[in-house]
Amino acid sequence: MGRTPHGQTRHKIFKFVRQRLRAGRPPTVREVQQAFGFSAVETARSHLDALVEQGLLEKESGKARGYRLPPGGRERPLFLIPLLGRVQAGALTTAVEEIEGFLPVDVRGAEEDLFALRVRGESMVGVGILPGDIVIVRRQPTAASGDVVVALVDDEATVKTLHVRGGAVELVPASPHFKKIVVEPDALTLLGKVIEVRRVLEPTA
Amino acid sequence: MGRTPHGQTRHKIFKFVRQRLRAGRPPTVREVQQAFGFSAVETARSHLDALVEQGLLEKESGKARGYRLPPGGRERPLFLIPLLGRVQAGALTTAVEEIEGFLPVDVRGAEEDLFALRVRGESMVGVGILPGDIVIVRRQPTAASGDVVVALVDDEATVKTLHVRGGAVELVPASPHFKKIVVEPDALTLLGKVIEVRRVLEPTA
DNA sequence: AAATATACCAGACATTTGTCTGTTTTGCAA
DNA sequence: TTGCAAAACAGACAAATGTCTGGTATATTT
């Protein structure tokens, strides 16, 4: 077969392998061979080897599908957590609620402890949490004073700042149009702590 | 060795394999064997087979590292976009700027067109964009009136709302303590449009 | 308690996969 | 034009990997 100018095929191979790696489907050397129509496995292998020499790929020698992208923030574990449409009273289980979709979130703690909700009111605009924002919540039964939390009030999930005052617990809004809610600690149903807020200004295509 | 109750090990194996698959590192049967301390490869293989029967995994028979997650929304393409620490005047290229890290973002348009910046001032608190927030920006040389944009002003990146008035362009703050900036359209260096805002209330562990 | 189903073990073997050696051909620089 | 480097070919072999058969032990159900 004809020869390509120096480096051209290699660059194409890099893009092919990168795409496969990002898709979570590491290729074998023979799959690279076939993808590019080479007669010899060794052609593919030597290109891959050169990419390793160039530092564009790393490899686990002798292991099947052993090439990978170098660590550099381009390959990292992620959680996909559910965006819940509606939270019912009672124990939170993702099997029960209505799942609108999933959000990619950096790994932290246990995936099953994370969920997301849409903010529905204006009670927290004072701290930059607007209606329509998405809050990412970690399930926990308690939280610290000052934490932004999601709690159940009248069977409705609400986002507020938690204040612990003496024997009582307050769910404090960040807007003058809303009143704080005082709850007995053992009557409080705390769904979790807000760990991230996201606002999408332009929907995904 | 002792036996676990029915389904318990299998569930753990599913979680292990899923985590590996999401990390783009499909395991071999022997890697599953080792991870769980089985003496026999067949133990791992039969659990994996059962997971396939249950529809929790799929597999390419006879292929190394052939197990994969079923298509179904739990596996989705994502972009990892750079969080830039500082933007210099001149053409934006990620090779030049200081990259602080990467953010996972749902696929939209071309990955190279997306970047993230930290908000540094309080000029946009009126619309819920606080200092320390991260804005995700799509590079574009123009934007519509009303869009939240990132522009270069005095060689400094700034987040403002774009207003187009007659022959002039205004960068409008959302706080009474800041003045709007009027720019000639051809003197405006628009870096892009803000498409998402994120606030991390609790850092990743 | 007995029967059944499931978890786990052991070993062997076929196939896939990586890798090496040796060679030819073509692009590029001197 | 010549020499060198890189692209590509060919073949063989070792090791990794998947898979199958046969078996024991424990959890669960009847």
Short mmCIF file of C-alpha atoms (C1' of nucleotides) in Angstrom, two decimals:
data_model
loop_
_atom_site.label_atom_id
_atom_site.label_comp_id
_atom_site.label_asym_id
_atom_site.label_seq_id
_atom_site.Cartn_x
_atom_site.Cartn_y
_atom_site.Cartn_z
CA MET A 1 0.00 0.00 0.00
CA GLY A 2 0.98 3.61 -0.39
CA ARG A 3 2.82 5.43 2.29
CA THR A 4 1.53 8.51 3.99
CA PRO A 5 3.72 11.48 4.90
CA HIS A 6 5.56 11.14 8.15
CA GLY A 7 3.41 11.42 11.19
CA GLN A 8 0.09 11.60 9.43
CA THR A 9 -1.17 8.11 10.04
CA ARG A 10 0.15 8.25 13.57
CA HIS A 11 -1.86 11.32 14.32
CA LYS A 12 -4.99 9.67 12.97
CA ILE A 13 -4.29 6.61 15.07
CA PHE A 14 -3.94 8.79 18.13
CA LYS A 15 -7.32 10.34 17.53
CA PHE A 16 -8.89 6.94 16.95
CA VAL A 17 -7.42 5.49 20.12
CA ARG A 18 -8.28 8.57 22.14
CA GLN A 19 -11.86 8.41 20.99
CA ARG A 20 -12.04 4.75 21.90
CA LEU A 21 -10.47 5.37 25.29
CA ARG A 22 -12.81 8.22 26.06
CA ALA A 23 -15.71 5.98 25.14
CA GLY A 24 -14.39 3.48 27.65
CA ARG A 25 -13.57 1.01 24.92
CA PRO A 26 -9.79 0.52 24.83
CA PRO A 27 -8.79 -1.09 21.51
CA THR A 28 -6.49 -4.07 20.96
CA VAL A 29 -3.51 -3.65 18.68
CA ARG A 30 -5.32 -5.76 16.11
CA GLU A 31 -8.37 -3.54 16.29
CA VAL A 32 -6.18 -0.58 15.44
CA GLN A 33 -4.67 -2.64 12.64
CA GLN A 34 -8.09 -3.41 11.21
CA ALA A 35 -9.39 0.10 11.63
CA PHE A 36 -6.58 1.39 9.45
CA GLY A 37 -6.43 -1.51 7.02
CA PHE A 38 -2.87 -2.54 7.75
CA SER A 39 -1.71 -6.00 6.69
CA ALA A 40 0.55 -6.40 9.68
CA VAL A 41 -0.22 -6.14 13.40
CA GLU A 42 3.25 -4.81 13.88
CA THR A 43 2.43 -1.66 11.95
CA ALA A 44 -0.23 -0.73 14.45
CA ARG A 45 1.91 -1.76 17.37
CA SER A 46 4.85 0.36 16.30
CA HIS A 47 2.66 3.42 15.83
CA LEU A 48 1.18 2.89 19.27
CA ASP A 49 4.66 2.46 20.67
CA ALA A 50 5.72 5.73 19.13
CA LEU A 51 2.72 7.46 20.68
CA VAL A 52 3.86 6.13 24.03
CA GLU A 53 7.37 7.43 23.39
CA GLN A 54 5.87 10.81 22.57
CA GLY A 55 4.05 10.78 25.87
CA LEU A 56 0.64 10.93 24.20
CA LEU A 57 -0.32 7.49 25.46
CA GLU A 58 0.66 5.25 28.30
CA LYS A 59 0.49 1.52 28.37
CA GLU A 60 0.36 -1.46 30.64
CA SER A 61 2.88 -3.74 28.95
CA GLY A 62 1.70 -7.22 28.12
CA LYS A 63 -1.90 -6.54 29.09
CA ALA A 64 -4.78 -6.81 26.73
CA ARG A 65 -6.13 -3.43 25.66
CA GLY A 66 -3.41 -1.89 27.75
CA TYR A 67 -3.09 1.55 26.24
CA ARG A 68 -4.54 4.50 28.04
CA LEU A 69 -4.47 8.25 28.11
CA PRO A 70 -1.90 9.84 30.40
CA PRO A 71 -3.19 11.15 33.70
CA GLY A 72 -3.67 14.82 33.24
CA GLY A 73 -7.16 15.51 34.20
CA ARG A 74 -8.49 14.17 30.95
CA GLU A 75 -9.49 10.87 32.42
CA ARG A 76 -11.20 10.77 35.73
CA PRO A 77 -13.89 8.94 37.54
CA LEU A 78 -17.27 10.59 37.60
CA PHE A 79 -20.62 9.93 39.18
CA LEU A 80 -23.85 10.26 37.28
CA ILE A 81 -26.40 11.31 39.83
CA PRO A 82 -30.15 11.46 39.40
CA LEU A 83 -32.01 14.73 39.00
CA LEU A 84 -35.24 14.09 40.85
CA GLY A 85 -38.39 15.71 39.61
CA ARG A 86 -40.44 15.44 42.75
CA VAL A 87 -39.70 14.28 46.23
CA GLN A 88 -42.38 12.53 48.17
CA ALA A 89 -42.61 12.37 51.89
CA GLY A 90 -40.99 9.30 53.31
CA ALA A 91 -37.63 7.73 52.80
CA LEU A 92 -35.78 8.97 49.79
CA THR A 93 -35.11 6.22 47.35
CA THR A 94 -34.27 6.83 43.74
CA ALA A 95 -36.41 3.89 42.76
CA VAL A 96 -39.48 5.75 43.93
CA GLU A 97 -39.00 9.29 42.80
CA GLU A 98 -39.37 10.54 39.32
CA ILE A 99 -35.98 10.81 37.67
CA GLU A 100 -35.69 13.59 35.14
CA GLY A 101 -32.16 12.83 34.09
CA PHE A 102 -28.61 12.49 35.30
CA LEU A 103 -25.81 14.92 36.03
CA PRO A 104 -22.09 14.28 35.83
CA VAL A 105 -20.46 15.01 39.17
CA ASP A 106 -16.93 14.57 40.39
CA VAL A 107 -16.49 11.60 42.66
CA ARG A 108 -17.05 12.32 46.31
CA GLY A 109 -18.20 9.89 48.95
CA ALA A 110 -20.77 7.32 47.90
CA GLU A 111 -22.68 7.79 44.67
CA GLU A 112 -25.95 6.57 46.16
CA ASP A 113 -25.83 9.42 48.66
CA LEU A 114 -26.01 12.09 45.98
CA PHE A 115 -29.04 13.43 44.19
CA ALA A 116 -30.09 16.64 42.53
CA LEU A 117 -33.21 18.78 42.75
CA ARG A 118 -34.50 21.86 41.02
CA VAL A 119 -35.00 24.94 43.18
CA ARG A 120 -38.61 26.05 42.97
CA GLY A 121 -38.95 29.26 44.95
CA GLU A 122 -37.19 32.56 45.50
CA SER A 123 -36.47 32.08 49.19
CA MET A 124 -32.73 31.79 48.65
CA VAL A 125 -32.07 34.50 46.04
CA GLY A 126 -30.17 36.47 48.63
CA VAL A 127 -27.42 33.92 48.48
CA GLY A 128 -27.50 33.50 44.74
CA ILE A 129 -29.70 30.44 44.53
CA LEU A 130 -32.38 31.24 41.99
CA PRO A 131 -35.55 29.47 40.90
CA GLY A 132 -34.69 26.88 38.29
CA ASP A 133 -31.21 26.31 39.67
CA ILE A 134 -30.21 22.75 40.33
CA VAL A 135 -28.90 21.85 43.77
CA ILE A 136 -26.73 18.80 44.20
CA VAL A 137 -27.41 17.25 47.58
CA ARG A 138 -25.64 14.71 49.70
CA ARG A 139 -27.99 12.67 51.85
CA GLN A 140 -27.27 13.11 55.49
CA PRO A 141 -29.59 13.19 58.48
CA THR A 142 -27.77 16.04 60.20
CA ALA A 143 -25.91 19.13 59.16
CA ALA A 144 -23.99 21.99 60.70
CA SER A 145 -25.34 25.41 61.52
CA GLY A 146 -24.85 27.57 58.45
CA ASP A 147 -25.08 24.73 55.97
CA VAL A 148 -27.46 25.10 53.06
CA VAL A 149 -29.74 22.09 53.32
CA VAL A 150 -32.74 20.44 51.78
CA ALA A 151 -35.43 19.62 54.29
CA LEU A 152 -38.99 18.36 54.12
CA VAL A 153 -41.51 20.90 55.31
CA ASP A 154 -45.20 20.00 54.98
CA ASP A 155 -44.12 17.11 52.80
CA GLU A 156 -42.44 19.52 50.44
CA ALA A 157 -38.72 19.69 49.82
CA THR A 158 -37.31 23.10 50.52
CA VAL A 159 -33.85 24.63 50.29
CA LYS A 160 -32.84 26.77 53.26
CA THR A 161 -29.90 27.67 55.44
CA LEU A 162 -29.84 25.63 58.64
CA HIS A 163 -29.40 27.44 61.91
CA VAL A 164 -29.16 25.65 65.20
CA ARG A 165 -30.34 27.85 68.08
CA GLY A 166 -30.51 26.40 71.54
CA GLY A 167 -32.94 23.55 71.51
CA ALA A 168 -34.53 24.47 68.23
CA VAL A 169 -33.60 24.31 64.61
CA GLU A 170 -34.34 27.06 62.11
CA LEU A 171 -34.64 26.88 58.40
CA VAL A 172 -33.62 30.36 57.35
CA PRO A 173 -34.45 31.88 53.98
CA ALA A 174 -32.22 34.40 52.21
CA SER A 175 -34.89 36.81 51.13
CA PRO A 176 -36.95 39.34 53.10
CA HIS A 177 -40.15 38.01 51.57
CA PHE A 178 -39.94 34.73 53.40
CA LYS A 179 -40.10 33.87 57.06
CA LYS A 180 -37.79 31.47 58.83
CA ILE A 181 -39.23 28.17 59.86
CA VAL A 182 -38.65 26.95 63.39
CA VAL A 183 -38.70 23.23 63.89
CA GLU A 184 -38.19 20.90 66.80
CA PRO A 185 -35.03 18.95 66.14
CA ASP A 186 -36.73 15.59 66.27
CA ALA A 187 -39.49 16.82 63.98
CA LEU A 188 -37.01 17.90 61.33
CA THR A 189 -36.73 15.75 58.26
CA LEU A 190 -33.42 16.70 56.79
CA LEU A 191 -32.86 15.24 53.37
CA GLY A 192 -29.30 16.36 53.02
CA LYS A 193 -26.77 19.08 52.54
CA VAL A 194 -26.42 21.14 49.39
CA ILE A 195 -22.89 20.68 48.11
CA GLU A 196 -23.15 22.33 44.71
CA VAL A 197 -25.42 24.68 42.81
CA ARG A 198 -25.71 24.73 39.04
CA ARG A 199 -27.49 27.05 36.68
CA VAL A 200 -27.85 26.15 33.05
CA LEU A 201 -28.23 29.32 30.97
CA GLU A 202 -28.34 27.48 27.71
CA PRO A 203 -29.85 24.03 27.46
CA THR A 204 -27.87 21.18 26.03
CA ALA A 205 -28.48 20.83 22.31
CA MET B 1 -14.05 -20.08 52.38
CA GLY B 2 -17.35 -18.85 53.78
CA ARG B 3 -20.29 -18.20 51.58
CA THR B 4 -22.14 -14.94 51.43
CA PRO B 5 -25.92 -14.74 51.24
CA HIS B 6 -27.35 -15.08 47.80
CA GLY B 7 -26.78 -12.15 45.52
CA GLN B 8 -24.57 -10.19 47.89
CA THR B 9 -21.22 -10.83 46.25
CA ARG B 10 -22.78 -10.46 42.86
CA HIS B 11 -24.05 -7.03 43.69
CA LYS B 12 -20.61 -5.99 44.90
CA ILE B 13 -19.07 -7.35 41.73
CA PHE B 14 -21.53 -5.34 39.68
CA LYS B 15 -20.54 -2.18 41.47
CA PHE B 16 -16.86 -2.94 41.02
CA VAL B 17 -17.22 -3.66 37.32
CA ARG B 18 -19.45 -0.65 36.79
CA GLN B 19 -16.93 1.60 38.44
CA ARG B 20 -14.17 0.17 36.29
CA LEU B 21 -16.24 0.54 33.14
CA ARG B 22 -17.13 4.12 33.95
CA ALA B 23 -13.45 4.82 34.49
CA GLY B 24 -12.82 3.43 31.03
CA ARG B 25 -10.89 0.51 32.45
CA PRO B 26 -12.81 -2.68 31.64
CA PRO B 27 -11.56 -5.52 33.87
CA THR B 28 -10.57 -9.03 32.84
CA VAL B 29 -12.29 -11.96 34.52
CA ARG B 30 -9.09 -12.63 36.42
CA GLU B 31 -8.97 -9.03 37.64
CA VAL B 32 -12.44 -9.49 39.10
CA GLN B 33 -11.26 -12.77 40.59
CA GLN B 34 -8.32 -11.06 42.25
CA ALA B 35 -10.28 -8.06 43.42
CA PHE B 36 -12.62 -10.38 45.36
CA GLY B 37 -10.03 -12.91 46.46
CA PHE B 38 -11.55 -15.91 44.73
CA SER B 39 -9.36 -18.96 44.20
CA ALA B 40 -11.01 -19.82 40.93
CA VAL B 41 -11.40 -17.73 37.78
CA GLU B 42 -14.65 -19.53 37.18
CA THR B 43 -16.21 -17.98 40.26
CA ALA B 44 -15.76 -14.54 38.82
CA ARG B 45 -16.81 -15.61 35.37
CA SER B 46 -20.04 -17.18 36.58
CA HIS B 47 -20.99 -14.07 38.55
CA LEU B 48 -20.32 -11.93 35.50
CA ASP B 49 -22.36 -14.31 33.40
CA ALA B 50 -25.24 -14.01 35.82
CA LEU B 51 -25.04 -10.22 35.62
CA VAL B 52 -25.32 -10.53 31.86
CA GLU B 53 -28.38 -12.80 32.25
CA GLN B 54 -29.91 -10.20 34.52
CA GLY B 55 -29.38 -7.58 31.88
CA LEU B 56 -27.09 -5.51 34.11
CA LEU B 57 -24.08 -6.08 31.87
CA GLU B 58 -23.49 -6.92 28.26
CA LYS B 59 -20.53 -8.75 26.84
CA GLU B 60 -18.58 -9.36 23.69
CA SER B 61 -18.06 -13.11 23.89
CA GLY B 62 -14.52 -14.33 23.59
CA LYS B 63 -13.01 -10.87 23.67
CA ALA B 64 -10.59 -9.67 26.27
CA ARG B 65 -12.19 -7.26 28.74
CA GLY B 66 -15.41 -7.76 26.88
CA TYR B 67 -17.96 -6.75 29.48
CA ARG B 68 -19.70 -3.43 29.18
CA LEU B 69 -22.64 -1.50 30.54
CA PRO B 70 -25.87 -1.71 28.60
CA PRO B 71 -26.81 1.33 26.61
CA GLY B 72 -29.41 3.13 28.59
CA GLY B 73 -28.57 6.58 29.72
CA ARG B 74 -26.10 5.54 32.36
CA GLU B 75 -23.33 5.78 29.89
CA ARG B 76 -23.08 9.05 28.12
CA PRO B 77 -20.54 11.13 26.37
CA LEU B 78 -19.12 13.97 28.39
CA PHE B 79 -16.68 16.74 27.78
CA LEU B 80 -13.93 17.60 30.22
CA ILE B 81 -13.31 21.27 29.83
CA PRO B 82 -10.44 23.28 31.26
CA LEU B 83 -10.89 25.60 34.19
CA LEU B 84 -8.59 28.46 33.34
CA GLY B 85 -6.81 30.26 36.13
CA ARG B 86 -5.93 33.40 34.27
CA VAL B 87 -6.75 34.70 30.87
CA GLN B 88 -4.22 36.79 29.05
CA ALA B 89 -5.00 39.26 26.37
CA GLY B 90 -4.76 37.79 22.93
CA ALA B 91 -6.21 34.74 21.36
CA LEU B 92 -7.53 32.22 23.82
CA THR B 93 -5.71 28.97 23.55
CA THR B 94 -5.73 26.41 26.28
CA ALA B 95 -2.08 25.70 25.62
CA VAL B 96 -1.22 29.18 26.80
CA GLU B 97 -3.40 29.76 29.78
CA GLU B 98 -2.92 28.30 33.17
CA ILE B 99 -5.19 25.30 33.59
CA GLU B 100 -6.39 24.75 37.12
CA GLY B 101 -8.34 21.60 36.41
CA PHE B 102 -11.14 20.15 34.36
CA LEU B 103 -14.90 20.05 34.71
CA PRO B 104 -17.25 17.39 33.41
CA VAL B 105 -19.84 18.93 31.11
CA ASP B 106 -22.55 17.39 29.00
CA VAL B 107 -21.71 17.29 25.33
CA ARG B 108 -22.71 20.37 23.42
CA GLY B 109 -21.10 21.68 20.27
CA ALA B 110 -17.34 21.37 20.02
CA GLU B 111 -15.34 20.61 23.12
CA GLU B 112 -12.55 22.99 22.15
CA ASP B 113 -15.02 25.87 22.24
CA LEU B 114 -15.74 25.43 25.94
CA PHE B 115 -13.79 26.66 28.89
CA ALA B 116 -14.46 27.66 32.47
CA LEU B 117 -13.44 30.62 34.58
CA ARG B 118 -13.83 31.66 38.18
CA VAL B 119 -15.86 34.77 38.84
CA ARG B 120 -13.75 37.28 40.71
CA GLY B 121 -15.92 40.27 41.54
CA GLU B 122 -19.38 41.07 42.85
CA SER B 123 -20.64 42.86 39.76
CA MET B 124 -23.13 40.15 38.94
CA VAL B 125 -24.55 39.27 42.37
CA GLY B 126 -27.86 40.74 41.36
CA VAL B 127 -28.39 37.84 39.01
CA GLY B 128 -27.07 35.22 41.38
CA ILE B 129 -23.53 34.99 40.10
CA LEU B 130 -21.29 35.28 43.12
CA PRO B 131 -17.54 35.65 43.58
CA GLY B 132 -15.94 32.22 43.45
CA ASP B 133 -18.60 30.80 41.17
CA ILE B 134 -17.41 29.02 38.07
CA VAL B 135 -18.81 30.12 34.72
CA ILE B 136 -18.73 27.73 31.81
CA VAL B 137 -18.20 29.66 28.60
CA ARG B 138 -18.59 28.84 24.96
CA ARG B 139 -16.19 30.74 22.76
CA GLN B 140 -18.01 32.93 20.31
CA PRO B 141 -17.12 36.33 18.90
CA THR B 142 -20.65 37.67 19.09
CA ALA B 143 -23.63 37.27 21.38
CA ALA B 144 -27.20 38.43 21.66
CA SER B 145 -28.43 41.33 23.70
CA GLY B 146 -29.27 40.00 27.14
CA ASP B 147 -26.72 37.22 27.07
CA VAL B 148 -24.34 36.87 30.00
CA VAL B 149 -20.90 37.03 28.44
CA VAL B 150 -17.22 37.06 29.24
CA ALA B 151 -15.37 39.94 27.66
CA LEU B 152 -11.89 41.40 27.89
CA VAL B 153 -11.82 44.84 29.45
CA ASP B 154 -8.41 46.38 30.08
CA ASP B 155 -6.93 42.98 29.39
CA GLU B 156 -8.99 41.52 32.17
CA ALA B 157 -11.73 38.98 31.72
CA THR B 158 -15.02 40.16 33.11
CA VAL B 159 -18.49 38.65 33.36
CA LYS B 160 -21.34 40.97 32.42
CA THR B 161 -24.67 41.08 30.68
CA LEU B 162 -24.39 42.21 27.08
CA HIS B 163 -26.71 44.93 25.87
CA VAL B 164 -26.69 46.19 22.33
CA ARG B 165 -27.89 49.79 22.11
CA GLY B 166 -27.83 51.53 18.77
CA GLY B 167 -24.28 51.62 17.50
CA ALA B 168 -22.76 50.86 20.86
CA VAL B 169 -22.38 47.82 23.03
CA GLU B 170 -22.78 47.86 26.79
CA LEU B 171 -21.44 45.49 29.37
CA VAL B 172 -24.00 45.78 32.12
CA PRO B 173 -23.35 44.75 35.74
CA ALA B 174 -26.06 43.38 38.01
CA SER B 175 -25.21 45.37 41.09
CA PRO B 176 -25.69 49.05 41.94
CA HIS B 177 -22.05 49.37 42.99
CA PHE B 178 -20.76 48.94 39.48
CA LYS B 179 -21.10 51.04 36.38
CA LYS B 180 -21.91 49.75 32.97
CA ILE B 181 -19.12 49.77 30.43
CA VAL B 182 -19.79 51.20 27.00
CA VAL B 183 -17.69 49.86 24.19
CA GLU B 184 -17.47 50.43 20.47
CA PRO B 185 -18.52 47.23 18.79
CA ASP B 186 -15.25 46.82 16.94
CA ALA B 187 -13.28 47.53 20.11
CA LEU B 188 -15.09 44.77 22.01
CA THR B 189 -13.19 41.59 22.65
CA LEU B 190 -15.84 39.08 23.43
CA LEU B 191 -14.49 35.81 24.70
CA GLY B 192 -17.74 33.98 24.73
CA LYS B 193 -21.13 33.40 26.18
CA VAL B 194 -21.77 32.02 29.65
CA ILE B 195 -23.81 28.87 29.29
CA GLU B 196 -23.67 27.53 32.82
CA VAL B 197 -22.85 28.70 36.33
CA ARG B 198 -21.63 26.41 39.06
CA ARG B 199 -21.04 26.96 42.75
CA VAL B 200 -19.23 24.34 44.79
CA LEU B 201 -20.27 24.65 48.43
CA GLU B 202 -18.22 21.71 49.52
CA PRO B 203 -14.94 20.87 47.83
CA THR B 204 -14.34 17.44 46.41
CA ALA B 205 -12.64 15.23 48.97
"C1'" DA C 1 -34.54 -32.76 57.89
"C1'" DA C 2 -34.20 -33.20 53.01
"C1'" DA C 3 -34.10 -31.12 48.61
"C1'" DT C 4 -32.85 -27.44 45.81
"C1'" DA C 5 -30.41 -23.48 44.38
"C1'" DT C 6 -26.49 -20.78 44.61
"C1'" DA C 7 -21.72 -19.65 45.83
"C1'" DC C 8 -17.28 -21.07 45.24
"C1'" DC C 9 -13.25 -24.30 43.83
"C1'" DA C 10 -9.92 -26.78 40.45
"C1'" DG C 11 -7.93 -27.75 36.22
"C1'" DA C 12 -7.39 -27.89 31.43
"C1'" DC C 13 -7.57 -26.03 26.97
"C1'" DA C 14 -8.68 -22.89 22.93
"C1'" DT C 15 -8.35 -18.39 21.42
"C1'" DT C 16 -7.09 -13.79 21.71
"C1'" DT C 17 -3.63 -10.55 22.38
"C1'" DG C 18 0.90 -8.57 22.87
"C1'" DT C 19 5.47 -8.66 21.25
"C1'" DC C 20 9.60 -9.75 18.91
"C1'" DT C 21 12.72 -10.47 14.81
"C1'" DG C 22 13.58 -9.72 10.19
"C1'" DT C 23 12.45 -7.41 5.78
"C1'" DT C 24 10.86 -4.19 2.10
"C1'" DT C 25 9.29 0.21 0.50
"C1'" DT C 26 8.62 5.02 0.39
"C1'" DG C 27 9.10 9.89 2.05
"C1'" DC C 28 12.32 13.30 3.12
"C1'" DA C 29 16.68 15.63 3.87
"C1'" DA C 30 21.30 16.45 2.61
"C1'" DT D 1 21.11 11.31 -6.47
"C1'" DT D 2 22.16 9.05 -2.27
"C1'" DG D 3 21.46 7.97 2.40
"C1'" DC D 4 18.65 7.79 6.22
"C1'" DA D 5 14.47 7.51 8.75
"C1'" DA D 6 9.97 6.22 8.97
"C1'" DA D 7 6.06 3.60 7.24
"C1'" DA D 8 4.57 -0.72 6.33
"C1'" DC D 9 4.88 -5.96 5.73
"C1'" DA D 10 5.42 -11.04 7.32
"C1'" DG D 11 5.70 -14.60 10.50
"C1'" DA D 12 6.35 -16.86 14.77
"C1'" DC D 13 5.81 -17.38 19.58
"C1'" DA D 14 4.78 -16.46 24.61
"C1'" DA D 15 1.50 -14.95 27.69
"C1'" DA D 16 -2.88 -13.21 28.78
"C1'" DT D 17 -7.61 -14.10 28.62
"C1'" DG D 18 -11.97 -16.40 28.01
"C1'" DT D 19 -14.37 -20.60 28.59
"C1'" DC D 20 -15.61 -25.19 29.56
"C1'" DT D 21 -16.18 -29.49 32.49
"C1'" DG D 22 -16.53 -31.48 36.82
"C1'" DG D 23 -16.89 -30.92 41.69
"C1'" DT D 24 -17.75 -29.35 46.80
"C1'" DA D 25 -19.89 -26.52 50.25
"C1'" DT D 26 -23.26 -23.47 52.07
"C1'" DA D 27 -27.63 -20.80 52.04
"C1'" DT D 28 -32.39 -21.14 51.31
"C1'" DT D 29 -36.73 -23.30 50.56
"C1'" DT D 30 -39.98 -26.92 51.10
#
